[in-house]
Coordinates of C-alpha atoms and ligand atoms in Angstrom, one line a residue:
Chain A
M1 CA -22.9 -54.1 -26.4
T2 CA -24.1 -51.9 -29.2
N3 CA -23.1 -48.4 -30.3
A4 CA -26.6 -47.4 -29.3
H5 CA -25.8 -48.3 -25.8
A6 CA -22.5 -46.3 -25.8
D7 CA -24.4 -43.4 -27.4
Y8 CA -27.1 -43.5 -24.8
V9 CA -24.6 -43.3 -21.9
L10 CA -22.6 -40.6 -23.8
G11 CA -25.8 -38.5 -24.0
L12 CA -26.3 -38.6 -20.3
A13 CA -22.6 -37.9 -19.7
D14 CA -22.6 -34.9 -21.9
D15 CA -25.8 -33.5 -20.3
A16 CA -24.0 -33.6 -16.9
L17 CA -20.7 -32.3 -18.2
V18 CA -22.2 -29.3 -20.1
S19 CA -24.4 -28.5 -17.2
A20 CA -21.4 -28.6 -14.8
Q21 CA -19.5 -26.3 -17.1
R22 CA -22.3 -23.7 -17.0
M23 CA -22.7 -24.1 -13.2
G24 CA -19.0 -23.4 -12.7
W25 CA -19.5 -19.9 -14.0
W26 CA -21.5 -18.9 -10.9
I27 CA -18.6 -19.6 -8.4
S28 CA -17.7 -16.0 -7.3
R29 CA -20.7 -14.5 -9.0
A30 CA -23.7 -15.8 -6.9
P31 CA -26.2 -13.5 -5.1
Q32 CA -24.8 -14.6 -1.7
L33 CA -21.9 -16.5 -0.4
E34 CA -24.0 -19.6 0.6
E35 CA -25.1 -19.8 -3.0
D36 CA -21.6 -19.8 -4.3
V37 CA -21.1 -22.8 -2.1
A38 CA -24.3 -24.5 -3.1
L39 CA -23.9 -24.0 -6.9
A40 CA -20.3 -25.2 -6.7
N41 CA -21.6 -28.3 -4.9
I42 CA -24.2 -29.0 -7.6
G43 CA -21.7 -28.4 -10.4
L44 CA -19.3 -30.8 -8.7
D45 CA -21.9 -33.5 -8.4
Q46 CA -22.7 -33.1 -12.1
L47 CA -19.1 -33.1 -13.0
G48 CA -18.6 -36.3 -11.0
Q49 CA -21.5 -38.0 -12.7
A50 CA -20.1 -36.8 -16.1
R51 CA -16.7 -38.3 -15.4
T52 CA -17.9 -41.8 -14.5
L53 CA -20.5 -41.8 -17.3
L54 CA -17.8 -40.7 -19.9
A55 CA -15.4 -43.3 -18.7
H56 CA -18.2 -45.9 -19.1
A57 CA -19.2 -44.6 -22.5
G58 CA -15.5 -44.9 -23.5
S59 CA -15.3 -48.5 -22.4
L60 CA -18.6 -49.4 -24.1
E61 CA -17.2 -47.8 -27.3
G62 CA -14.1 -49.9 -27.0
E63 CA -11.6 -47.6 -28.7
G64 CA -9.6 -46.8 -25.7
R65 CA -10.9 -43.3 -25.1
G66 CA -11.0 -42.1 -21.5
E67 CA -13.0 -39.3 -19.9
D68 CA -10.6 -36.5 -21.0
D69 CA -10.3 -37.8 -24.6
L70 CA -14.1 -37.6 -24.8
A71 CA -14.5 -34.3 -23.0
Y72 CA -11.6 -32.4 -24.7
F73 CA -11.1 -34.0 -28.1
R74 CA -14.5 -34.2 -29.6
D75 CA -16.0 -31.4 -31.7
E76 CA -19.4 -29.8 -31.4
R77 CA -21.1 -32.3 -33.8
D78 CA -20.0 -35.2 -31.7
F79 CA -21.5 -33.9 -28.4
R80 CA -24.8 -35.6 -27.5
N81 CA -26.3 -33.4 -24.8
V82 CA -29.7 -31.8 -24.9
K83 CA -29.9 -28.1 -25.8
L84 CA -31.5 -27.3 -22.5
V85 CA -28.1 -27.4 -20.7
E86 CA -25.9 -25.7 -23.2
R87 CA -27.4 -22.3 -23.5
P88 CA -25.8 -19.5 -21.3
Q89 CA -27.2 -19.1 -17.8
T90 CA -26.0 -15.9 -16.3
D91 CA -29.4 -15.0 -14.9
F92 CA -30.1 -16.5 -11.5
A93 CA -33.8 -17.2 -12.4
V94 CA -32.8 -19.0 -15.6
T95 CA -30.4 -21.1 -13.6
M96 CA -33.0 -22.1 -11.1
A97 CA -35.7 -22.7 -13.7
R98 CA -33.3 -24.9 -15.7
L99 CA -32.0 -26.7 -12.6
L100 CA -35.6 -27.5 -11.5
V101 CA -36.4 -29.1 -14.8
F102 CA -33.0 -30.8 -15.3
A103 CA -32.6 -32.1 -11.8
T104 CA -36.2 -33.4 -11.6
W105 CA -35.6 -35.2 -14.9
Q106 CA -32.3 -36.6 -13.7
A107 CA -34.0 -37.7 -10.4
E108 CA -36.7 -39.7 -12.2
L109 CA -34.2 -41.0 -14.7
Y110 CA -31.6 -42.2 -12.2
A111 CA -34.3 -43.7 -10.0
V112 CA -35.0 -46.0 -13.0
L113 CA -31.4 -46.5 -14.1
A114 CA -30.5 -47.5 -10.5
H115 CA -32.1 -50.8 -11.6
S116 CA -30.6 -50.9 -15.1
S117 CA -29.4 -54.3 -16.4
D118 CA -26.1 -52.4 -17.2
P119 CA -24.4 -52.8 -13.7
T120 CA -22.0 -49.8 -14.2
L121 CA -24.9 -47.5 -15.2
A122 CA -26.9 -48.8 -12.2
G123 CA -24.0 -48.1 -9.9
V124 CA -23.6 -44.5 -11.1
A125 CA -27.3 -43.9 -11.0
G126 CA -27.7 -45.3 -7.6
K127 CA -25.2 -42.9 -6.2
A128 CA -26.4 -39.9 -8.2
V129 CA -30.0 -40.4 -7.0
K130 CA -29.1 -38.9 -3.7
E131 CA -27.1 -36.0 -5.2
V132 CA -29.9 -34.9 -7.6
A133 CA -32.5 -35.1 -4.8
Y134 CA -30.6 -32.3 -3.2
H135 CA -30.4 -30.4 -6.5
V136 CA -34.2 -30.7 -7.0
D137 CA -34.8 -29.5 -3.4
H138 CA -32.4 -26.5 -3.9
A139 CA -34.0 -25.5 -7.1
R140 CA -37.5 -25.9 -5.7
Q141 CA -36.7 -23.7 -2.7
W142 CA -35.4 -20.9 -5.0
V143 CA -38.3 -21.2 -7.4
L144 CA -40.7 -20.8 -4.5
R145 CA -38.8 -17.8 -3.1
L146 CA -38.5 -16.1 -6.4
G147 CA -41.9 -17.0 -7.7
D148 CA -43.6 -15.9 -4.5
G149 CA -41.2 -13.2 -3.4
T150 CA -41.4 -9.7 -4.9
D151 CA -43.3 -8.5 -8.0
E152 CA -39.9 -8.2 -9.7
S153 CA -38.8 -11.6 -8.8
H154 CA -42.1 -13.2 -9.8
L155 CA -41.9 -11.6 -13.2
R156 CA -38.2 -12.6 -13.7
M157 CA -38.9 -16.2 -12.6
Q158 CA -41.9 -16.5 -15.0
V159 CA -39.8 -15.1 -17.9
A160 CA -37.1 -17.6 -17.1
V161 CA -39.5 -20.5 -17.0
D162 CA -41.0 -19.4 -20.3
A163 CA -37.5 -19.2 -21.8
E164 CA -36.5 -22.7 -20.7
W165 CA -39.8 -24.4 -21.5
P166 CA -39.4 -25.0 -25.2
F167 CA -36.3 -27.0 -24.4
V168 CA -37.9 -29.3 -21.9
E169 CA -39.5 -31.7 -24.4
E170 CA -36.1 -32.8 -25.8
L171 CA -35.4 -34.6 -22.5
F172 CA -38.1 -37.0 -23.5
G173 CA -36.8 -37.7 -27.0
A174 CA -37.0 -41.3 -28.3
V175 CA -34.5 -43.9 -27.0
D176 CA -33.6 -47.0 -29.0
P177 CA -36.5 -49.4 -28.0
A178 CA -34.1 -52.3 -27.8
L179 CA -32.2 -50.5 -25.0
V180 CA -35.5 -50.1 -23.1
A181 CA -36.6 -53.6 -23.8
D182 CA -33.2 -55.0 -22.5
G183 CA -33.7 -53.0 -19.3
I184 CA -30.6 -50.9 -20.0
A185 CA -32.3 -47.5 -20.6
A186 CA -35.2 -45.7 -19.0
D187 CA -38.4 -45.3 -21.1
P188 CA -38.9 -41.6 -21.8
T189 CA -42.7 -42.0 -22.1
V190 CA -42.7 -43.1 -18.5
L191 CA -40.4 -40.3 -17.4
R192 CA -42.3 -37.6 -19.1
P193 CA -45.5 -37.5 -17.0
A194 CA -43.6 -38.0 -13.8
V195 CA -41.2 -35.1 -14.5
L196 CA -43.8 -32.7 -15.8
G197 CA -46.1 -33.5 -12.9
R198 CA -43.5 -32.7 -10.3
V199 CA -42.3 -29.6 -12.0
G200 CA -45.8 -28.3 -12.6
R201 CA -46.6 -28.7 -8.9
V202 CA -43.6 -26.7 -7.9
L203 CA -44.5 -23.9 -10.4
G204 CA -48.1 -23.9 -9.1
E205 CA -46.9 -23.6 -5.5
A206 CA -44.6 -20.8 -6.5
T207 CA -47.6 -18.9 -8.0
L208 CA -46.1 -19.3 -11.5
T209 CA -47.9 -20.5 -14.7
V210 CA -46.9 -23.6 -16.6
P211 CA -46.3 -22.2 -20.1
H212 CA -48.1 -23.5 -23.2
L213 CA -45.3 -23.1 -25.6
A214 CA -44.3 -25.2 -28.6
P215 CA -41.1 -27.3 -28.2
A216 CA -38.0 -26.0 -29.8
V217 CA -36.4 -28.0 -32.6
A218 CA -34.5 -30.9 -30.9
G219 CA -31.4 -32.4 -32.3
G220 CA -28.9 -32.3 -29.4
R221 CA -28.8 -36.1 -29.2
E222 CA -27.8 -36.2 -32.9
G223 CA -25.1 -33.5 -32.4
L224 CA -27.2 -30.7 -33.8
H225 CA -26.8 -27.9 -31.2
T226 CA -27.4 -24.3 -30.7
E227 CA -24.6 -21.8 -31.6
H228 CA -23.7 -21.5 -28.0
L229 CA -22.1 -24.9 -27.6
G230 CA -19.2 -24.1 -29.9
F231 CA -18.1 -21.3 -27.6
L232 CA -18.5 -23.3 -24.5
L233 CA -16.3 -26.1 -25.9
A234 CA -13.8 -23.7 -27.4
E235 CA -13.2 -22.3 -23.9
M236 CA -13.3 -25.7 -22.2
Q237 CA -11.0 -27.5 -24.6
H238 CA -8.5 -24.9 -25.8
L239 CA -5.8 -25.6 -23.2
S240 CA -5.9 -29.3 -23.6
R241 CA -5.8 -29.1 -27.3
S242 CA -2.9 -26.7 -27.3
H243 CA -0.8 -29.4 -25.7
P244 CA -1.8 -32.7 -27.3
G245 CA -0.5 -35.7 -25.5
A246 CA 0.4 -33.7 -22.4
S247 CA -0.7 -34.9 -19.0
W248 CA -1.9 -32.5 -16.3
Chain B
M1 CA 0.1 -3.3 9.7
A2 CA 0.8 -6.6 8.0
Q3 CA -0.2 -8.1 4.8
V4 CA -1.1 -11.7 4.9
Y5 CA -4.8 -12.3 5.2
G6 CA -5.3 -12.8 8.9
N7 CA -3.7 -9.4 9.4
D8 CA -4.5 -5.8 9.1
F9 CA -3.9 -4.0 5.8
T10 CA -3.1 -0.3 5.9
A11 CA -1.0 1.7 3.4
P12 CA 1.4 4.3 4.7
G13 CA -0.4 7.6 5.2
E14 CA -3.7 5.9 6.1
T15 CA -4.8 6.1 9.7
P16 CA -4.5 2.7 11.3
A17 CA -7.1 1.6 13.8
R18 CA -5.8 3.3 16.9
P19 CA -5.5 0.9 19.8
A20 CA -5.8 2.1 23.4
T21 CA -4.3 0.2 26.3
S22 CA -5.5 2.0 29.4
D23 CA -9.1 1.0 30.1
E24 CA -8.8 -2.8 29.8
P25 CA -11.0 -4.8 32.2
E26 CA -9.1 -6.8 34.8
T27 CA -10.8 -10.0 33.7
F28 CA -9.6 -9.5 30.1
R29 CA -6.0 -8.8 31.2
A30 CA -6.1 -12.0 33.3
L31 CA -7.4 -14.1 30.4
L32 CA -4.6 -12.8 28.1
E33 CA -1.9 -13.4 30.7
G34 CA -3.1 -16.9 31.4
E35 CA -3.2 -17.6 27.6
G36 CA -6.9 -18.3 27.9
R37 CA -9.4 -17.7 25.2
V38 CA -11.5 -14.6 25.1
E39 CA -15.2 -15.4 24.2
P40 CA -17.9 -13.1 22.9
R41 CA -19.7 -13.0 26.3
D42 CA -16.5 -11.7 28.0
D43 CA -16.0 -8.0 28.7
L44 CA -13.9 -6.8 25.8
P45 CA -12.0 -3.5 25.5
D46 CA -13.3 -1.5 22.7
A47 CA -10.0 -1.2 20.9
Y48 CA -9.5 -4.9 21.0
R49 CA -13.0 -5.5 19.5
R50 CA -12.5 -2.9 16.8
T51 CA -9.1 -4.2 15.8
L52 CA -10.4 -7.8 15.7
V53 CA -13.5 -6.8 13.6
R54 CA -11.2 -5.1 11.1
Q55 CA -8.7 -8.0 11.0
I56 CA -11.3 -10.7 10.7
A57 CA -13.4 -8.8 8.2
Q58 CA -10.3 -8.1 6.0
H59 CA -9.4 -11.8 6.3
A60 CA -13.0 -12.7 5.2
H61 CA -12.8 -10.3 2.3
S62 CA -9.5 -11.8 1.2
E63 CA -11.1 -15.2 1.1
I64 CA -13.9 -14.2 -1.2
I65 CA -11.9 -11.9 -3.4
G66 CA -9.4 -14.7 -3.6
M67 CA -12.1 -16.8 -5.4
Q68 CA -11.7 -14.7 -8.5
P69 CA -8.2 -15.3 -9.7
E70 CA -8.7 -19.1 -9.5
G71 CA -12.3 -19.0 -10.6
N72 CA -10.9 -17.5 -13.7
W73 CA -9.6 -21.0 -14.7
I74 CA -12.5 -23.2 -13.8
S75 CA -13.9 -23.2 -17.3
R76 CA -10.5 -23.9 -18.8
A77 CA -9.0 -26.5 -16.5
P78 CA -7.1 -28.9 -18.8
S79 CA -8.6 -32.2 -17.4
L80 CA -11.8 -33.1 -15.7
R81 CA -10.0 -34.2 -12.6
R82 CA -8.2 -30.8 -12.3
K83 CA -11.5 -29.0 -13.0
A84 CA -13.1 -30.9 -10.1
I85 CA -10.2 -30.1 -7.7
L86 CA -10.2 -26.4 -8.7
M87 CA -14.0 -26.0 -8.3
A88 CA -13.8 -27.6 -4.9
K89 CA -10.9 -25.4 -3.9
V90 CA -12.7 -22.2 -4.9
Q91 CA -15.7 -23.5 -3.1
D92 CA -13.6 -24.0 0.0
E93 CA -12.5 -20.3 -0.2
A94 CA -16.2 -19.3 -0.1
G95 CA -16.6 -21.5 2.9
H96 CA -13.7 -19.8 4.6
G97 CA -15.4 -16.5 3.9
L98 CA -18.5 -17.8 5.6
Y99 CA -16.7 -19.0 8.7
L100 CA -14.9 -15.7 9.1
Y101 CA -17.9 -13.5 8.6
A102 CA -19.6 -15.6 11.2
A103 CA -16.7 -15.1 13.5
A104 CA -16.8 -11.3 13.0
E105 CA -20.6 -11.4 13.7
T106 CA -19.9 -12.7 17.2
L107 CA -18.4 -9.2 17.8
G108 CA -21.7 -7.5 17.1
V109 CA -21.3 -6.5 13.4
D110 CA -23.1 -8.0 10.5
R111 CA -22.0 -9.5 7.2
A112 CA -24.0 -7.1 5.1
D113 CA -22.3 -4.1 6.6
L114 CA -18.9 -5.6 6.3
L115 CA -19.5 -6.3 2.6
D116 CA -20.6 -2.7 2.1
Q117 CA -17.3 -1.6 3.6
L118 CA -15.5 -3.9 1.1
H119 CA -17.5 -2.7 -1.8
S120 CA -17.0 1.0 -1.0
G121 CA -13.3 0.4 -0.5
R122 CA -13.3 1.3 3.2
Q123 CA -12.0 -2.2 4.1
K124 CA -9.2 -3.9 2.2
Y125 CA -8.3 -7.4 1.1
S126 CA -5.0 -9.1 0.6
S127 CA -3.1 -7.5 -2.3
I128 CA -1.9 -10.8 -3.7
F129 CA -5.3 -11.2 -5.3
N130 CA -4.7 -8.1 -7.4
Y131 CA -2.3 -10.1 -9.6
P132 CA -3.7 -11.7 -12.7
T133 CA -3.8 -15.5 -13.4
L134 CA -2.4 -15.6 -16.9
T135 CA -1.8 -19.3 -17.4
W136 CA -2.9 -22.7 -16.0
A137 CA 0.4 -22.9 -14.1
D138 CA -0.8 -20.0 -12.0
M139 CA -3.2 -22.4 -10.3
G140 CA -0.2 -24.3 -9.2
A141 CA 1.8 -21.3 -8.1
I142 CA -1.1 -19.8 -6.1
G143 CA -1.8 -23.1 -4.3
W144 CA 1.8 -23.7 -3.5
L145 CA 2.9 -20.1 -2.7
V146 CA -0.2 -18.1 -1.8
D147 CA -2.0 -20.8 0.2
G148 CA 1.4 -21.7 1.6
A149 CA 2.0 -18.2 2.8
A150 CA -1.5 -18.1 4.2
I151 CA -0.8 -21.3 6.2
V152 CA 2.4 -19.8 7.6
N153 CA 0.5 -16.8 8.8
Q154 CA -2.6 -18.6 10.0
V155 CA -1.3 -21.6 11.9
P156 CA -0.3 -19.3 14.8
L157 CA -3.7 -17.7 14.6
C158 CA -5.2 -21.1 15.6
R159 CA -3.9 -20.1 19.1
C160 CA -5.1 -16.5 18.9
S161 CA -6.8 -15.0 21.9
Y162 CA -10.2 -14.6 20.5
G163 CA -12.0 -18.0 20.6
P164 CA -14.3 -17.8 17.5
Y165 CA -11.5 -16.6 15.3
A166 CA -9.1 -19.3 16.6
R167 CA -11.7 -22.0 15.9
A168 CA -12.4 -20.7 12.4
M169 CA -8.7 -20.7 11.8
I170 CA -8.4 -24.4 12.8
R171 CA -10.9 -25.4 10.1
V172 CA -9.5 -23.1 7.5
C173 CA -5.9 -24.3 8.1
K174 CA -6.8 -27.9 7.5
E175 CA -8.2 -27.0 4.1
E176 CA -5.4 -24.6 3.2
S177 CA -2.9 -27.4 3.6
F178 CA -4.8 -29.5 1.1
H179 CA -4.8 -26.5 -1.3
Q180 CA -1.1 -26.1 -0.9
R181 CA -0.4 -29.8 -1.6
Q182 CA -2.7 -29.6 -4.7
G183 CA -0.8 -26.5 -5.9
F184 CA 2.5 -28.2 -5.4
E185 CA 1.2 -31.3 -7.3
I186 CA 0.1 -29.1 -10.3
L187 CA 3.5 -27.6 -10.5
H188 CA 5.2 -30.9 -10.1
T189 CA 3.3 -32.4 -13.0
L190 CA 4.0 -29.4 -15.2
S191 CA 7.6 -29.3 -14.3
H192 CA 8.0 -33.0 -15.2
G193 CA 5.8 -32.7 -18.3
T194 CA 6.6 -31.2 -21.8
P195 CA 9.1 -28.4 -22.2
A196 CA 6.2 -26.0 -22.8
Q197 CA 4.6 -27.1 -19.5
K198 CA 7.8 -26.7 -17.6
A199 CA 8.3 -23.2 -19.0
M200 CA 4.7 -22.4 -18.0
A201 CA 5.4 -23.6 -14.4
Q202 CA 8.7 -21.6 -14.1
D203 CA 7.0 -18.4 -15.5
A204 CA 4.2 -18.7 -12.9
V205 CA 6.7 -19.1 -10.0
D206 CA 8.7 -16.2 -11.4
R207 CA 5.6 -14.0 -11.3
Y208 CA 4.2 -15.1 -8.0
W209 CA 7.3 -15.4 -5.8
W210 CA 7.9 -11.8 -4.9
P211 CA 4.2 -10.9 -4.4
S212 CA 4.0 -13.9 -2.1
L213 CA 6.8 -12.5 0.1
M214 CA 5.0 -9.2 0.2
M215 CA 2.0 -11.0 1.7
F216 CA 3.7 -10.9 5.0
G217 CA 3.6 -7.1 5.1
P218 CA 6.2 -4.5 5.6
P219 CA 9.4 -5.0 7.6
D220 CA 9.0 -5.1 11.4
D221 CA 10.4 -1.6 12.0
D222 CA 7.7 -0.3 9.6
S223 CA 4.8 -2.1 11.2
P224 CA 3.3 0.2 13.9
N225 CA 0.4 -1.9 15.0
S226 CA 2.2 -5.2 15.4
A227 CA 3.3 -4.7 19.0
Q228 CA -0.2 -4.0 20.2
S229 CA -1.6 -7.0 18.3
M230 CA 1.0 -9.2 19.8
A231 CA 0.2 -8.0 23.3
W232 CA -3.4 -8.8 22.6
G233 CA -2.6 -12.3 21.3
I234 CA -4.1 -11.7 17.9
K235 CA -0.7 -11.8 16.3
R236 CA 2.0 -14.3 17.4
F237 CA 5.0 -13.7 15.3
S238 CA 6.5 -10.6 13.5
N239 CA 6.1 -10.1 9.8
D240 CA 9.8 -10.7 9.2
D241 CA 9.8 -13.9 11.3
L242 CA 6.9 -15.3 9.3
R243 CA 8.5 -14.3 6.0
Q244 CA 11.7 -16.1 7.0
R245 CA 9.7 -19.2 8.0
F246 CA 8.0 -19.1 4.5
V247 CA 11.3 -18.8 2.6
D248 CA 12.8 -21.6 4.6
M249 CA 9.8 -23.8 3.7
A250 CA 9.8 -22.8 0.0
V251 CA 13.4 -23.3 -0.9
P252 CA 13.7 -27.1 -0.5
Q253 CA 10.2 -27.5 -2.0
A254 CA 11.3 -25.5 -5.1
E255 CA 14.2 -27.9 -5.4
A256 CA 11.9 -30.9 -5.2
L257 CA 9.8 -29.3 -7.9
G258 CA 12.9 -28.7 -10.2
L259 CA 12.0 -25.0 -10.4
T260 CA 14.1 -21.9 -9.6
L261 CA 13.0 -19.2 -7.3
P262 CA 13.7 -15.8 -9.0
D263 CA 16.1 -14.5 -6.4
P264 CA 19.9 -15.0 -7.0
E265 CA 20.6 -14.0 -3.3
I266 CA 18.9 -17.0 -1.8
R267 CA 21.4 -19.1 0.0
W268 CA 21.7 -21.1 3.2
N269 CA 23.2 -19.1 6.1
E270 CA 24.9 -21.6 8.5
D271 CA 25.2 -19.0 11.2
R272 CA 21.6 -17.9 11.3
G273 CA 20.3 -21.4 10.6
H274 CA 18.0 -19.8 7.9
H275 CA 18.1 -18.9 4.2
D276 CA 19.2 -15.4 3.3
F277 CA 17.2 -13.8 0.6
G278 CA 17.1 -10.6 -1.5
E279 CA 15.3 -7.4 -0.6
V280 CA 11.5 -7.2 -1.2
D281 CA 10.4 -4.2 -3.2
F282 CA 7.8 -2.8 -0.8
T283 CA 7.1 0.2 -3.0
E284 CA 5.3 -2.2 -5.2
L285 CA 3.3 -3.5 -2.3
F286 CA 2.2 -0.1 -1.3
E287 CA 1.2 0.8 -4.8
V288 CA -1.0 -2.3 -5.0
I289 CA -2.5 -1.6 -1.6
K290 CA -3.3 2.0 -2.8
G291 CA -5.3 0.5 -5.7
N292 CA -2.7 0.6 -8.4
G293 CA -2.1 -3.1 -8.8
P294 CA -2.7 -4.9 -12.1
C295 CA -6.2 -6.2 -11.2
N296 CA -7.6 -4.0 -8.3
A297 CA -10.3 -2.4 -10.5
E298 CA -11.3 -5.7 -12.0
R299 CA -11.6 -7.6 -8.7
M300 CA -13.7 -4.8 -7.1
A301 CA -15.9 -4.5 -10.2
H302 CA -16.5 -8.2 -10.3
R303 CA -17.4 -8.4 -6.7
V304 CA -19.7 -5.3 -6.8
R305 CA -21.4 -6.6 -9.9
A306 CA -22.1 -10.0 -8.4
H307 CA -23.5 -8.2 -5.3
E308 CA -25.7 -5.8 -7.3
D309 CA -26.9 -8.4 -9.8
G310 CA -28.0 -10.5 -6.8
A311 CA -29.9 -7.8 -5.0
W312 CA -33.3 -8.7 -6.4
V313 CA -32.7 -12.3 -5.4
R314 CA -31.9 -11.4 -1.8
E315 CA -34.9 -9.1 -1.7
A316 CA -37.1 -11.8 -3.0
A317 CA -35.8 -14.3 -0.4
N318 CA -36.6 -11.8 2.4
A319 CA -40.0 -11.0 1.0
Y320 CA -40.8 -14.7 0.8
A321 CA -39.6 -15.3 4.4
D322 CA -41.8 -12.5 5.6
K323 CA -44.8 -13.8 3.8
Q324 CA -44.2 -17.3 5.3
A325 CA -43.9 -15.9 8.8
A326 CA -47.1 -13.9 8.4
R327 CA -49.1 -16.9 7.2
P328 CA -51.6 -18.4 9.6
G329 CA -50.1 -21.4 11.4
A330 CA -46.6 -20.0 10.9
D331 CA -44.3 -20.9 13.8
V332 CA -44.0 -17.8 16.0
A333 CA -40.6 -18.4 17.6
Ligands
FE2_401 FE1 -8.8 -19.8 2.2
FE2_402 FE1 -6.9 -21.8 0.1

């Protein structure tokens, strides 16, 4: 077990955790009651994935840190999530554009990881495959409705896709080749065409255009984030940190 | 005029829904007397229908406004396990809203109209949700006391005369009892934690105790619609009886928690077989119902903003559905 292995798992854990944290914002704010329920479901799935992945990363690291140590007592520079998930998402079109991309990526990723040579990772992924299939479907339904709904919704959906697009490429950032060779990690060069193909087909069906936009500067996997992550963590962590050593 | 959700909320001076007793169909009378269930297809007296719509709608509104005070702590829950439990709980409340709006719709109204009545202030929601959640311990106090009070009120409604409402209540009550246990467990952990955590728990109970007692509504002599609702089988026990039942339940649980209820007059009364307790300040309740509680404006603004911000999304969904239906080969059902 190498640190690269722990870091890889930690990256996936942080993606799920930060995404869940953003999703939680919608509960009581969704466009209709059914959607409060659906977005809570999705956030809960992501949080569940984050918890098992964090626990696993902690055990790979071997320093006795559990899920809450890792979630609440690391600083911005130690978080390993992609920037896609950390930016605010208080616009419903942005949430759906992002979920479409993120869940499709997770679906392809977990399908591979379900056969990982790391049995814990394979177990988590095997369970999560079914969850994210629902997330993809949910996002797809909304992207279709909004893209092919009213003029206003079409415009808003396209603006949202354009805003998310530069952050898509980071999902396919390089992974330690040894991890791929050992059958632990998924090969991003295999994931990329599968994910972009699926997302592109949904956008087309929704009468939306696949943007041609340069990728944003990556860095999330090395702990170089947007300015938004600090605020997200400040809010998430403050109570825990105000009572070090307490249990809840 | 009572005050737990599952009841009718009217402040003094407001005109209550005026029940009429004269023109009730024979079949309806017979059903009520036989303790049978009234179903949507039955011939219902207008006043019964109106009262039920109002009661169920206000109950539904309470569930969805009730998402806000706890939603306020989802982003800050102090452990991931607690975050998951809290998200699931607030999600349950949305689900309760859905069951209840669906029950109201069986009476020939629709959810969009009921929501408009909430947003324009014509229909109320339970006043308890106009109190702020200031610390994490409030998640415990709300689960233990507020969901606890809701259970005391709603368990009898599982046997109420209107079938769809009774069935919704059965599902809701199962989940509420989880919520209450979870709230109790939050407080128990805090109360047995650090001194700061214990103080946080006591403070939350101090703030939520009296408002929870107010949830049962004004005293019986001051509750003009209760008799009619009882005759109709949509209320089974009086406000004061339910309040007493709640106090009797809470006192030993507070002891188990190691927390003090903020009422020096609480003591066991051997003769009555119940706990005596101090007088509830109903002027505060009426002020909150009138809109002068600590969070009335915020709760309404939050709800209305969510609704208005989502209007373009709902319009798009309708437009898309229309386009789909109009497409060749669409299933003409
Ligand atoms: Fe509820
Ligand atoms: Fe509840």
